[in-house]
Amino acid sequence: MDKMKVTYEAMLGLAAEMMLDEVVLKFRKDRLYQAIDEALISGDRDTFQRLTEELKLLHV
């Protein structure tokens, strides 16, 4: 029974870590989209290109 409990706790920890990673990634993407929109509005081409490259890396 103890081995099953340890395995179960490890699986719960892994699931929690995966969920946290997903939430952090979504937050980062949302922030990048917002910053990209602001760069487009202000006409800041360099920032736009840098941010879109960073966004592409998150999609890999």
mmCIF file of C-alpha atoms in Angstrom:
data_model
loop_
_atom_site.group_PDB
_atom_site.id
_atom_site.type_symbol
_atom_site.label_atom_id
_atom_site.label_comp_id
_atom_site.label_asym_id
_atom_site.label_seq_id
_atom_site.Cartn_x
_atom_site.Cartn_y
_atom_site.Cartn_z
ATOM 1 C CA MET A 1 0.000 0.000 0.000
ATOM 2 C CA ASP A 2 2.781 2.466 0.816
ATOM 3 C CA LYS A 3 4.290 2.015 -2.633
ATOM 4 C CA MET A 4 0.933 2.805 -4.263
ATOM 5 C CA LYS A 5 0.571 5.913 -2.096
ATOM 6 C CA VAL A 6 4.020 7.157 -3.102
ATOM 7 C CA THR A 7 3.251 6.487 -6.763
ATOM 8 C CA TYR A 8 -0.109 8.254 -6.468
ATOM 9 C CA GLU A 9 1.477 11.290 -4.796
ATOM 10 C CA ALA A 10 4.170 11.419 -7.478
ATOM 11 C CA MET A 11 1.513 11.337 -10.198
ATOM 12 C CA LEU A 12 -0.455 14.112 -8.474
ATOM 13 C CA GLY A 13 2.701 16.202 -8.218
ATOM 14 C CA LEU A 14 3.457 15.659 -11.892
ATOM 15 C CA ALA A 15 -0.089 16.594 -12.894
ATOM 16 C CA ALA A 16 0.087 19.754 -10.779
ATOM 17 C CA GLU A 17 3.425 20.707 -12.328
ATOM 18 C CA MET A 18 2.070 20.154 -15.843
ATOM 19 C CA MET A 19 -0.970 22.297 -15.084
ATOM 20 C CA LEU A 20 1.198 25.059 -13.648
ATOM 21 C CA ASP A 21 3.458 24.971 -16.718
ATOM 22 C CA GLU A 22 0.406 25.307 -18.960
ATOM 23 C CA VAL A 23 -0.948 28.267 -16.990
ATOM 24 C CA VAL A 24 2.422 30.044 -17.006
ATOM 25 C CA LEU A 25 2.761 29.485 -20.763
ATOM 26 C CA LYS A 26 -0.720 30.884 -21.403
ATOM 27 C CA PHE A 27 0.047 33.913 -19.235
ATOM 28 C CA ARG A 28 3.312 34.542 -21.117
ATOM 29 C CA LYS A 29 1.597 34.213 -24.507
ATOM 30 C CA ASP A 30 -1.182 36.591 -23.464
ATOM 31 C CA ARG A 31 1.397 39.154 -22.341
ATOM 32 C CA LEU A 32 3.299 38.789 -25.610
ATOM 33 C CA TYR A 33 0.135 39.254 -27.688
ATOM 34 C CA GLN A 34 -0.672 42.389 -25.704
ATOM 35 C CA ALA A 35 2.846 43.779 -26.163
ATOM 36 C CA ILE A 36 2.756 42.930 -29.880
ATOM 37 C CA ASP A 37 -0.523 44.825 -30.244
ATOM 38 C CA GLU A 38 1.002 47.825 -28.470
ATOM 39 C CA ALA A 39 4.056 47.706 -30.741
ATOM 40 C CA LEU A 40 1.793 47.634 -33.794
ATOM 41 C CA ILE A 41 -0.255 50.568 -32.535
ATOM 42 C CA SER A 42 2.845 52.637 -31.795
ATOM 43 C CA GLY A 43 4.568 51.602 -35.037
ATOM 44 C CA ASP A 44 7.579 50.136 -33.225
ATOM 45 C CA ARG A 45 8.791 47.697 -35.850
ATOM 46 C CA ASP A 46 11.880 46.484 -33.935
ATOM 47 C CA THR A 47 9.889 45.616 -30.821
ATOM 48 C CA PHE A 48 7.204 43.957 -32.936
ATOM 49 C CA GLN A 49 9.753 41.755 -34.679
ATOM 50 C CA ARG A 50 11.524 40.841 -31.426
ATOM 51 C CA LEU A 51 8.258 39.939 -29.706
ATOM 52 C CA THR A 52 6.932 37.896 -32.608
ATOM 53 C CA GLU A 53 10.199 35.940 -32.677
ATOM 54 C CA GLU A 54 9.841 35.287 -28.961
ATOM 55 C CA LEU A 55 6.244 34.159 -29.501
ATOM 56 C CA LYS A 56 7.362 31.767 -32.239
ATOM 57 C CA LEU A 57 9.814 30.166 -29.801
ATOM 58 C CA LEU A 58 6.978 29.486 -27.366
ATOM 59 C CA HIS A 59 5.053 27.612 -30.058
ATOM 60 C CA VAL A 60 7.896 25.184 -30.727
#
